Tab-separated table of C-alpha atoms in Angstrom:
chain	number	residue	atom	x	y	z
A	73	UNK	CA	-3.088	-15.046	9.866
A	74	UNK	CA	-2.563	-14.029	6.273
A	75	UNK	CA	0.907	-13.775	4.758
A	76	UNK	CA	2.283	-12.699	1.384
A	77	UNK	CA	5.738	-13.782	0.241
A	78	UNK	CA	7.748	-12.372	-2.630
A	79	UNK	CA	10.897	-14.481	-2.748
A	80	UNK	CA	12.983	-12.149	-4.922
A	81	UNK	CA	14.052	-8.757	-3.586
A	82	UNK	CA	15.601	-7.830	-6.922
A	83	UNK	CA	14.938	-9.005	-10.455
A	84	UNK	CA	17.113	-7.716	-13.276
A	85	UNK	CA	16.294	-8.408	-16.942
A	86	UNK	CA	17.154	-6.969	-20.328
A	87	UNK	CA	14.685	-4.987	-22.379
A	88	UNK	CA	12.499	-7.308	-24.438
A	89	UNK	CA	13.000	-10.299	-22.145
A	90	UNK	CA	10.062	-11.993	-20.395
A	91	UNK	CA	9.416	-11.088	-16.770
A	92	UNK	CA	7.844	-13.085	-13.970
A	93	UNK	CA	7.597	-11.652	-10.471
A	94	UNK	CA	6.663	-14.335	-8.003
A	95	UNK	CA	4.089	-14.043	-5.254
A	96	UNK	CA	2.852	-16.728	-2.863
A	97	UNK	CA	0.262	-16.266	-0.185
A	98	UNK	CA	-1.149	-18.075	2.813
A	99	UNK	CA	-4.698	-17.412	3.907
A	100	UNK	CA	-7.351	-19.814	5.124
A	101	UNK	CA	-10.235	-17.957	3.475
A	102	UNK	CA	-10.974	-16.880	-0.062
A	103	UNK	CA	-8.239	-14.406	-1.028
A	104	UNK	CA	-8.492	-11.139	-2.887
A	105	UNK	CA	-5.123	-10.410	-4.437
A	106	UNK	CA	-3.578	-7.326	-5.997
A	107	UNK	CA	-0.356	-6.097	-7.527
A	108	UNK	CA	0.751	-2.566	-6.674
A	109	UNK	CA	3.606	-0.691	-8.333
A	110	UNK	CA	5.735	2.190	-7.094
A	111	UNK	CA	7.755	4.011	-9.745
A	112	UNK	CA	10.664	6.181	-8.642
A	113	UNK	CA	9.425	9.274	-6.779
A	114	UNK	CA	5.778	8.385	-7.412
A	115	UNK	CA	3.031	7.178	-5.167
A	116	UNK	CA	2.048	3.573	-4.722
A	117	UNK	CA	-0.579	2.709	-7.320
A	118	UNK	CA	-2.785	-0.237	-8.121
A	119	UNK	CA	-1.618	-2.272	-11.108
A	120	UNK	CA	-3.838	-5.356	-11.189
A	121	UNK	CA	-6.714	-6.993	-9.326
A	122	UNK	CA	-7.106	-10.747	-9.589
A	123	UNK	CA	-10.872	-10.463	-9.673
A	124	UNK	CA	-10.898	-8.405	-12.859
A	125	UNK	CA	-8.583	-10.711	-14.833
A	126	UNK	CA	-7.350	-7.731	-16.817
A	127	UNK	CA	-4.074	-6.860	-18.530
A	128	UNK	CA	-2.527	-3.531	-17.589
A	129	UNK	CA	0.582	-2.160	-19.331
A	130	UNK	CA	1.074	-5.651	-20.764
A	131	UNK	CA	1.156	-7.285	-17.326
A	132	UNK	CA	-1.091	-10.191	-16.358
A	133	UNK	CA	-1.457	-12.217	-13.202
A	134	UNK	CA	-3.400	-15.420	-12.641
A	135	UNK	CA	-4.544	-16.655	-9.275
A	136	UNK	CA	-3.553	-20.294	-8.759
A	137	UNK	CA	-5.358	-21.495	-5.650
A	138	UNK	CA	-3.734	-24.920	-5.803
A	139	UNK	CA	-0.248	-23.435	-5.621
A	140	UNK	CA	-1.412	-20.393	-3.593
A	141	UNK	CA	0.347	-18.154	-6.069
A	142	UNK	CA	-0.373	-14.933	-7.932
A	143	UNK	CA	2.660	-14.390	-10.132
A	144	UNK	CA	2.946	-11.240	-12.270
A	145	UNK	CA	4.042	-11.738	-15.866
A	146	UNK	CA	4.921	-9.690	-18.911
A	147	UNK	CA	6.166	-11.228	-22.156
A	148	UNK	CA	8.472	-8.349	-23.193
A	149	UNK	CA	9.877	-6.037	-20.511
A	150	UNK	CA	10.310	-2.319	-21.201
A	151	UNK	CA	12.721	0.071	-19.484
A	152	UNK	CA	9.792	2.059	-18.113
A	153	UNK	CA	8.672	-1.054	-16.202
A	154	UNK	CA	11.563	-0.539	-13.780
A	155	UNK	CA	9.929	-0.021	-10.390
A	156	UNK	CA	9.130	-1.612	-7.053
A	157	UNK	CA	6.325	-4.172	-7.253
A	158	UNK	CA	4.272	-5.295	-4.275
A	159	UNK	CA	1.905	-8.225	-4.161
A	160	UNK	CA	-0.893	-7.678	-1.652
A	161	UNK	CA	-3.773	-9.594	-0.142
A	162	UNK	CA	-7.000	-8.253	1.299
A	163	UNK	CA	-8.718	-9.741	4.303
A	164	UNK	CA	-12.217	-8.618	5.212
A	165	UNK	CA	-13.805	-9.452	8.539
A	166	UNK	CA	-16.312	-7.926	10.943
A	167	UNK	CA	-13.799	-5.257	11.934
A	168	UNK	CA	-13.162	-4.096	8.417
A	169	UNK	CA	-10.788	-4.545	5.572
A	170	UNK	CA	-7.002	-4.941	5.703
A	171	UNK	CA	-4.504	-4.906	2.852
A	172	UNK	CA	-1.333	-6.835	3.648
A	173	UNK	CA	1.753	-6.415	1.473
A	174	UNK	CA	4.530	-8.777	0.533
A	175	UNK	CA	8.119	-7.647	0.946
A	176	UNK	CA	8.315	-6.288	-2.596
A	177	UNK	CA	10.448	-7.015	-5.647
A	178	UNK	CA	12.508	-4.352	-7.359
A	179	UNK	CA	12.424	-4.860	-11.117
A	180	UNK	CA	15.294	-3.388	-13.115
A	181	UNK	CA	15.009	-3.497	-16.890
A	182	UNK	CA	18.340	-2.868	-18.565
A	183	UNK	CA	18.651	-1.435	-22.077
B	1	UNK	CA	-10.996	14.151	-8.204
B	2	UNK	CA	-9.389	10.709	-8.074
B	3	UNK	CA	-6.584	11.407	-5.642
B	4	UNK	CA	-5.721	11.124	-2.005
B	5	UNK	CA	-3.957	14.290	-0.855
B	6	UNK	CA	-1.578	14.288	2.096
B	7	UNK	CA	-0.053	17.284	3.872
B	8	UNK	CA	2.610	18.138	4.707
B	9	UNK	CA	4.901	16.293	2.302
B	10	UNK	CA	7.819	16.554	4.707
B	11	UNK	CA	7.886	17.078	8.472
B	12	UNK	CA	10.739	17.336	10.938
B	13	UNK	CA	9.752	17.306	14.587
B	14	UNK	CA	11.409	17.053	17.962
B	15	UNK	CA	10.600	14.336	20.435
B	16	UNK	CA	8.603	16.738	22.606
B	17	UNK	CA	6.600	18.292	19.785
B	18	UNK	CA	2.962	17.770	18.865
B	19	UNK	CA	2.138	17.702	15.177
B	20	UNK	CA	-0.576	16.386	12.886
B	21	UNK	CA	-0.624	14.712	9.493
B	22	UNK	CA	-3.592	15.353	7.248
B	23	UNK	CA	-5.223	13.273	4.538
B	24	UNK	CA	-8.117	14.200	2.258
B	25	UNK	CA	-10.097	12.437	-0.471
B	26	UNK	CA	-13.172	13.453	-2.445
B	27	UNK	CA	-13.920	10.170	-4.190
B	28	UNK	CA	-16.769	9.267	-1.843
B	29	UNK	CA	-14.698	6.462	-0.336
B	30	UNK	CA	-15.973	5.363	3.066
B	31	UNK	CA	-12.886	3.521	4.296
B	32	UNK	CA	-9.583	5.247	5.048
B	33	UNK	CA	-6.272	3.900	6.255
B	34	UNK	CA	-2.947	4.917	7.733
B	35	UNK	CA	0.156	2.952	6.791
B	36	UNK	CA	3.776	3.336	7.892
B	37	UNK	CA	6.603	2.569	5.455
B	38	UNK	CA	10.231	2.350	6.476
B	39	UNK	CA	12.980	2.560	3.855
B	40	UNK	CA	13.168	-0.472	1.557
B	41	UNK	CA	10.232	-2.118	3.386
B	42	UNK	CA	6.597	-2.659	2.433
B	43	UNK	CA	3.852	-0.479	3.938
B	44	UNK	CA	2.558	-1.704	7.303
B	45	UNK	CA	-1.025	-1.098	8.354
B	46	UNK	CA	-1.569	1.131	11.385
B	47	UNK	CA	-5.269	2.089	11.486
B	48	UNK	CA	-8.471	1.461	9.558
B	49	UNK	CA	-11.497	3.762	9.598
B	50	UNK	CA	-14.733	2.469	8.157
B	51	UNK	CA	-17.652	4.890	7.851
B	52	UNK	CA	-15.758	7.342	10.056
B	53	UNK	CA	-15.363	4.862	12.905
B	54	UNK	CA	-12.065	3.352	13.958
B	55	UNK	CA	-12.396	-0.335	13.163
B	56	UNK	CA	-8.826	-1.635	13.283
B	57	UNK	CA	-5.853	-0.538	15.376
B	58	UNK	CA	-2.835	-2.713	14.687
B	59	UNK	CA	-1.422	-2.358	18.211
B	60	UNK	CA	-0.033	1.080	17.417
B	61	UNK	CA	1.544	2.982	20.360
B	62	UNK	CA	-0.652	5.672	21.882
B	63	UNK	CA	1.761	8.404	20.786
B	64	UNK	CA	-0.033	8.019	17.432
B	65	UNK	CA	-3.648	9.155	17.635
B	66	UNK	CA	-5.911	8.942	14.576
B	67	UNK	CA	-8.983	11.055	13.996
B	68	UNK	CA	-11.639	11.030	11.277
B	69	UNK	CA	-13.586	14.332	11.450
B	70	UNK	CA	-15.749	13.473	8.426
B	71	UNK	CA	-15.917	11.069	5.523
B	72	UNK	CA	-13.351	13.038	3.487
B	73	UNK	CA	-10.709	13.751	6.111
B	74	UNK	CA	-8.314	11.647	8.138
B	75	UNK	CA	-5.774	13.011	10.594
B	76	UNK	CA	-2.915	11.416	12.471
B	77	UNK	CA	-1.912	13.289	15.619
B	78	UNK	CA	1.656	12.790	16.764
B	79	UNK	CA	3.016	13.400	20.256
B	80	UNK	CA	6.234	12.435	22.020
B	81	UNK	CA	7.544	10.434	19.087
B	82	UNK	CA	10.833	8.558	19.047
B	83	UNK	CA	13.544	8.699	16.365
B	84	UNK	CA	12.590	5.168	15.288
B	85	UNK	CA	9.173	6.539	14.282
B	86	UNK	CA	10.847	8.325	11.377
B	87	UNK	CA	9.261	6.904	8.223
B	88	UNK	CA	6.978	7.620	5.286
B	89	UNK	CA	3.370	7.757	6.477
B	90	UNK	CA	0.869	6.810	3.822
B	91	UNK	CA	-2.831	7.450	3.766
B	92	UNK	CA	-5.134	5.365	1.586
B	93	UNK	CA	-8.823	5.076	0.878
B	94	UNK	CA	-11.147	2.477	-0.607
B	95	UNK	CA	-14.734	2.395	-1.690
B	96	UNK	CA	-15.966	0.994	1.593
B	97	UNK	CA	-14.836	-1.259	4.375
B	98	UNK	CA	-16.018	-4.388	2.646
B	99	UNK	CA	-15.645	-3.605	-1.016
B	100	UNK	CA	-12.014	-4.463	-1.513
B	101	UNK	CA	-12.434	-5.432	-5.116
B	102	UNK	CA	-11.503	-2.010	-6.397
B	103	UNK	CA	-8.280	-1.767	-4.455
B	104	UNK	CA	-6.930	1.108	-2.427
B	105	UNK	CA	-5.941	4.589	-3.613
B	106	UNK	CA	-2.790	5.829	-1.902
B	107	UNK	CA	-1.558	9.321	-1.203
B	108	UNK	CA	2.035	10.316	-1.874
B	109	UNK	CA	2.832	10.256	1.823
B	110	UNK	CA	4.349	12.450	4.514
B	111	UNK	CA	8.042	11.859	5.124
B	112	UNK	CA	8.485	12.267	8.867
B	113	UNK	CA	11.822	12.761	10.589
B	114	UNK	CA	11.943	12.740	14.381
B	115	UNK	CA	15.015	14.415	15.845
């Protein structure tokens, strides 16, 4: 069965500092990985997809199959980045498609 | 329209009541999902509908009954719930049941309180 682990429940940094939110996964097949973000009082929204290799709001994430990791990084944190971040993995089989979330990391960016 | 709309936003119901949660999307997505999210926890998958057919039921108790009347609508019928069922219920949609590359679009949820 697939599993997503985010080892840090809370990450607190100062504005302008680098940020790395860790994500490790276990899945026997070829994974499709995502980062979702939930700002205060807002809905859960897609931040990044590993397949697109894009940078959104200054965040990047690289899939490392050897280390089974998909860490989220930003070189200079901003106060508006404070939110709950979820790493998620998609499994597709004959029954359909399932998105499984990690436990989440709350990022607090202090002024 | 690029949103998933859920109604009601808040619901308080007694353990003997019957109520329904509604979810709507007009993005042409053919897969829709119900998730349950308890406070300070990640969303947990309940049901998956693919092309209006129930394809995944994650061992959800029968007091939760999903329904997909058409490709734009998803309902969750609630009956004889327990206080521990109080949670935020999220609806999501994706392009289709196999095309996960684009990710899911989530609604803002229905906050359910069972008294």
